[in-house]
Every structure is written in structure tokens, then in C-alpha cells.
């Protein structure tokens, strides 16, 4: 296996990753020790990912993600 893509945006290490198919498929959330969650989706050009939004305000670093079915 080889690295296909990488994303930049957190100021500390990423501790969790959760797939997210809303509003479009192929997205994911990342949670970090910088106390933020970031929502990523495939870029319009079809190469790599773009950060759609960042959620801040946690008093602790993000270490776990969960997804309800």
C-alpha cells in the first residue's frame, strides 16, 4: 500500500478519523490534540481533499470519534 493523499490543517497530531458521507460521499472527520474537529471532502478537481469546516470549542483534545447508524 502507498500513501494516496494527505491533508493539512491541524496544529497538533490527529487522534481519530471517522468516515462521513453527508452531504457528499467520500468525506471524513478528523479529531486532534489541538481540540478541534475538521470536516473534509474530496476536492472539486478530484485530486485530494478540501477542508469544508472546522469545529472548535472543546475543552479537551479529541481522542475518539463515533458514528451512529
Short mmCIF file of C-alpha atoms in Angstrom, two decimals:
data_model
loop_
_atom_site.label_atom_id
_atom_site.label_comp_id
_atom_site.label_asym_id
_atom_site.label_seq_id
_atom_site.Cartn_x
_atom_site.Cartn_y
_atom_site.Cartn_z
CA UNK A 1 0.00 0.00 0.00
CA UNK A 2 1.12 3.54 -0.67
CA UNK A 3 0.06 6.95 0.57
CA UNK A 4 -2.63 8.29 -1.74
CA UNK A 5 -3.34 11.63 -0.16
CA UNK A 6 -2.65 13.76 2.89
CA UNK A 7 -4.42 16.71 4.48
CA UNK A 8 -3.04 19.69 6.40
CA UNK A 9 -4.92 21.86 8.83
CA UNK A 10 -4.50 20.69 12.40
CA UNK A 11 -1.85 22.29 14.58
CA UNK A 12 -1.28 19.07 16.55
CA UNK A 13 -1.42 15.33 15.89
CA UNK A 14 -4.64 13.71 14.67
CA UNK A 15 -6.09 11.20 17.16
CA UNK A 16 -9.23 9.99 15.37
CA UNK A 17 -10.74 9.70 11.92
CA UNK A 18 -14.40 8.94 11.12
CA UNK A 19 -15.93 8.49 7.66
CA UNK A 20 -18.72 10.89 6.74
CA UNK A 21 -20.93 10.59 3.67
CA UNK A 22 -23.06 13.68 4.22
CA UNK A 23 -23.55 15.99 2.34
CA UNK A 24 -21.47 14.08 -0.28
CA UNK A 25 -19.85 10.66 -0.15
CA UNK A 26 -16.16 10.18 0.43
CA UNK A 27 -15.77 12.64 3.29
CA UNK A 28 -14.32 12.22 6.76
CA UNK A 29 -13.89 13.99 10.10
CA UNK A 30 -10.54 14.31 11.86
CA UNK A 31 -10.12 14.99 15.57
CA UNK A 32 -6.90 16.30 17.06
CA UNK A 33 -4.99 17.21 20.19
CA UNK A 34 -5.48 20.83 19.07
CA UNK A 35 -9.06 20.46 20.41
CA UNK A 36 -10.73 20.74 17.01
CA UNK A 37 -12.70 18.61 14.56
CA UNK A 38 -12.28 19.20 10.84
CA UNK A 39 -14.64 18.07 8.09
CA UNK A 40 -13.00 17.05 4.80
CA UNK A 41 -14.47 16.18 1.39
CA UNK A 42 -12.95 15.24 -1.97
CA UNK A 43 -11.78 18.31 -3.88
CA UNK A 44 -13.74 19.60 -6.86
CA UNK A 45 -10.77 18.74 -9.10
CA UNK A 46 -10.98 15.11 -7.97
CA UNK A 47 -7.47 15.09 -6.51
CA UNK A 48 -7.00 15.23 -2.75
CA UNK A 49 -9.32 16.71 -0.12
CA UNK A 50 -10.52 20.14 0.96
CA UNK A 51 -11.40 21.18 4.50
CA UNK A 52 -15.06 22.22 4.49
CA UNK A 53 -15.31 23.46 8.07
CA UNK A 54 -13.58 23.38 11.44
CA UNK A 55 -15.31 22.89 14.78
CA UNK A 56 -13.60 24.44 17.82
CA UNK A 57 -14.59 24.91 21.42
CA UNK A 58 -13.77 21.60 23.05
CA UNK A 59 -12.11 21.90 26.45
CA UNK A 60 -10.20 18.65 25.89
CA UNK A 61 -8.36 17.17 22.95
CA UNK A 62 -10.38 14.96 20.61
CA UNK A 63 -9.38 11.33 21.01
CA UNK A 64 -12.37 9.32 19.84
CA UNK A 65 -14.97 9.57 17.15
CA UNK A 66 -18.20 7.65 16.90
CA UNK A 67 -20.79 7.26 14.24
CA UNK A 68 -24.46 6.45 14.86
CA UNK A 69 -26.19 4.14 12.44
#
